[in-house]
Coordinates of C-alpha atoms in Angstrom, one line a residue:
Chain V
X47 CA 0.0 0.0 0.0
X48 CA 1.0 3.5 -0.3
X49 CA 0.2 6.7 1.8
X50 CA 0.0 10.1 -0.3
X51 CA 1.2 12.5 2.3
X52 CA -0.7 16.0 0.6
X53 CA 0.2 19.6 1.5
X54 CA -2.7 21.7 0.4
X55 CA -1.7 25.7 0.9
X56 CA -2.9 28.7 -0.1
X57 CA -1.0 30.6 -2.1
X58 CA 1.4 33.4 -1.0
X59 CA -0.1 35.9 -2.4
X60 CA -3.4 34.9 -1.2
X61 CA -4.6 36.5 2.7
X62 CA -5.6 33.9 4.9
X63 CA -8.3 35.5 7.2
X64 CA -8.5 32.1 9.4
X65 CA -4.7 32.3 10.1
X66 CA -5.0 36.6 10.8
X67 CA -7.9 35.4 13.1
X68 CA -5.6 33.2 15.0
X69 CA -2.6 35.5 14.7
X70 CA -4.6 38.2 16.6
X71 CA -6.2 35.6 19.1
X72 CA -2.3 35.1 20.1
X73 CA -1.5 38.4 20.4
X74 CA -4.6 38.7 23.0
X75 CA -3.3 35.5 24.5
X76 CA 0.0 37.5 25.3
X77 CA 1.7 35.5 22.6
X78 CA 3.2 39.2 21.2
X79 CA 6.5 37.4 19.3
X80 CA 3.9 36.0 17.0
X81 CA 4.7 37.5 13.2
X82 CA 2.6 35.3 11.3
X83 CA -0.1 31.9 11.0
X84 CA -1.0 30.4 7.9
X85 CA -3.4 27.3 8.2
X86 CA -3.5 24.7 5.9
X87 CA -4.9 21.2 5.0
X88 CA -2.9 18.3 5.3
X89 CA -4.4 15.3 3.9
X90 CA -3.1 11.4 4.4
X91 CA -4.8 9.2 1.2
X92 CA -4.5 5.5 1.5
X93 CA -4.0 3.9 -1.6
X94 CA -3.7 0.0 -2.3
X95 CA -2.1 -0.1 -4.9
X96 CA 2.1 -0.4 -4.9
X97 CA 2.4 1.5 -8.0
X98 CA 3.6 5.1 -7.7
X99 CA 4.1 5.8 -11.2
X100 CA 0.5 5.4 -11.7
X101 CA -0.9 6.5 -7.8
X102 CA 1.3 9.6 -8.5
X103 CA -0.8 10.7 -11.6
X104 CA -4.0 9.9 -9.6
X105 CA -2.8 11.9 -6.9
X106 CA -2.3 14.6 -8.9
X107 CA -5.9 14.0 -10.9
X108 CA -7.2 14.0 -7.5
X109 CA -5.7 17.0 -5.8
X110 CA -6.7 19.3 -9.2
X111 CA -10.1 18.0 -9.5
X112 CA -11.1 17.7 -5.8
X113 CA -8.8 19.0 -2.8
X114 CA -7.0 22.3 -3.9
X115 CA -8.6 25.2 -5.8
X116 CA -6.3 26.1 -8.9
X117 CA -7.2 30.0 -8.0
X118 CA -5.9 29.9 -4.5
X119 CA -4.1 26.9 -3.4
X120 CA -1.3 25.3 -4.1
X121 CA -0.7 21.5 -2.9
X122 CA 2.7 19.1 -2.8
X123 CA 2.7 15.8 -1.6
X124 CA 5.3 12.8 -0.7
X125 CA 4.7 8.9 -0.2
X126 CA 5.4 6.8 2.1
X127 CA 5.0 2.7 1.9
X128 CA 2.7 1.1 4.0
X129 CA 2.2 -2.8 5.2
Chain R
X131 CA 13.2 34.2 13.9
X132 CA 11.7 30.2 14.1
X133 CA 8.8 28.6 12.3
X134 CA 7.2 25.9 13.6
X135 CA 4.9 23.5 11.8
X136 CA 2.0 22.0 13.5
X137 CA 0.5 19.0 12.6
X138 CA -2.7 18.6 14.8
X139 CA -4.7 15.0 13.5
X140 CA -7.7 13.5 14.6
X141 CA -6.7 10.7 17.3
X142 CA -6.9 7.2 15.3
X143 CA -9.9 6.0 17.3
X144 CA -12.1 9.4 16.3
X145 CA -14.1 8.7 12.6
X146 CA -13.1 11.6 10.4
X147 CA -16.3 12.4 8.9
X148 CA -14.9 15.2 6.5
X149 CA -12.2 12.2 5.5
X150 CA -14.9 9.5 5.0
X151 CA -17.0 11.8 2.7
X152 CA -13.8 12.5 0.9
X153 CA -13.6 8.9 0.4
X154 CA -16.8 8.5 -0.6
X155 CA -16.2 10.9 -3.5
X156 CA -13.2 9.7 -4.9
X157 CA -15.0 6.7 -5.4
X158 CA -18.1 8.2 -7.2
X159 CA -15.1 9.4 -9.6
X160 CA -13.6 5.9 -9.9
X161 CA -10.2 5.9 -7.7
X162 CA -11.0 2.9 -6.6
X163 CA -8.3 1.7 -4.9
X164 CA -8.6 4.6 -2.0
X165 CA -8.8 3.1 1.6
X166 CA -8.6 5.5 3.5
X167 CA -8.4 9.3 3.7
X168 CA -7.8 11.5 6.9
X169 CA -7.8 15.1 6.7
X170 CA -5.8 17.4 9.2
X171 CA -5.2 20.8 9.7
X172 CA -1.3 22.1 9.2
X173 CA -0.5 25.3 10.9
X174 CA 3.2 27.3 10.4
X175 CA 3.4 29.7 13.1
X176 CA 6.2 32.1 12.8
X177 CA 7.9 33.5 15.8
X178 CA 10.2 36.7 16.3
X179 CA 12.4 35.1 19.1
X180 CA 15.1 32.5 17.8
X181 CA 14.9 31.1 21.5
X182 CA 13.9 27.6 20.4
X183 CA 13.3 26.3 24.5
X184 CA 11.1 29.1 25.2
X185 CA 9.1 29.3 21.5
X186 CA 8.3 25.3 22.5
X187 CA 6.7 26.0 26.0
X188 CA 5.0 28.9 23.9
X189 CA 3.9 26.0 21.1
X190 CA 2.6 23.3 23.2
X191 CA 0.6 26.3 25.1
X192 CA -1.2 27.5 22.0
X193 CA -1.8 24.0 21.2
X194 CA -2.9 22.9 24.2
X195 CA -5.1 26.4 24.7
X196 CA -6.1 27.2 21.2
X197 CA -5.4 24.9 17.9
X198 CA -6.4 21.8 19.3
X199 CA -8.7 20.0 20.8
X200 CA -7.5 18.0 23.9
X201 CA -10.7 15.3 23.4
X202 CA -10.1 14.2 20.0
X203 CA -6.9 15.3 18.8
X204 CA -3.3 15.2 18.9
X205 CA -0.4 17.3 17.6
X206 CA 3.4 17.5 16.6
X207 CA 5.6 19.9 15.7
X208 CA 8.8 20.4 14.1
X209 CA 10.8 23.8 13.8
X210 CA 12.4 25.3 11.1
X211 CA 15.2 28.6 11.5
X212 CA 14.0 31.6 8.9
X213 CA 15.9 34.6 8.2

């Protein structure tokens, strides 16, 4: 089996009001060395297949089509083998 | 200045809904061979202080306080050094 490990970010540019919420919820926490929080997804897909050529290009299919919007978000990913 | 990456997952004995429902559709669109999907939130919190014993008391507070929840979830962290 393989594990896709996926990353799914938004995109530098992009503001992320959920991470300026939680940067200014520090700040009231006393956390004041707090510069910046960006949130992001981090998604673990189980595949069962052993093939990473051809998991790899689903991954991708997957992460275009479903997980990360094209506009906004960008997404990398790593595998790991699992028994 | 430090960053540090959080990683805060569901607990392996909590059903991830939002993962199951993933699931769910990337079988509607014919992957198949998907077992399993668990989604996470990944946080990168960026610090002034480059005191990397005193910016982990402050991480494992604003985990513990704020980013996750103690019931369900667990968390790691890693750090990295930023210019």
């Amino acid at each position: 089996m393989l594990k896709a490990k996926i990353f799914v970010q938004l995109k530098a540019s992009v503001l992320d009001p959920q991470g300026k919420a939680v940067t200014n919820s520090l700040h009231h926490l006393g956390f004041q060395n707090v510069l910046e929080t960006r949130i992001s997804k981090y998604i673990e897909i189980t595949f069962s297949s052993d093939d990473e050529t051809e998991v790899r290009k689903q991954v991708e299919h997957i992460c275009d089509s479903l997980l990360a919007n094209p506009n906004t978000e960008t997404y990398h990913y790593q595998f790991e083998t699992v028994e």
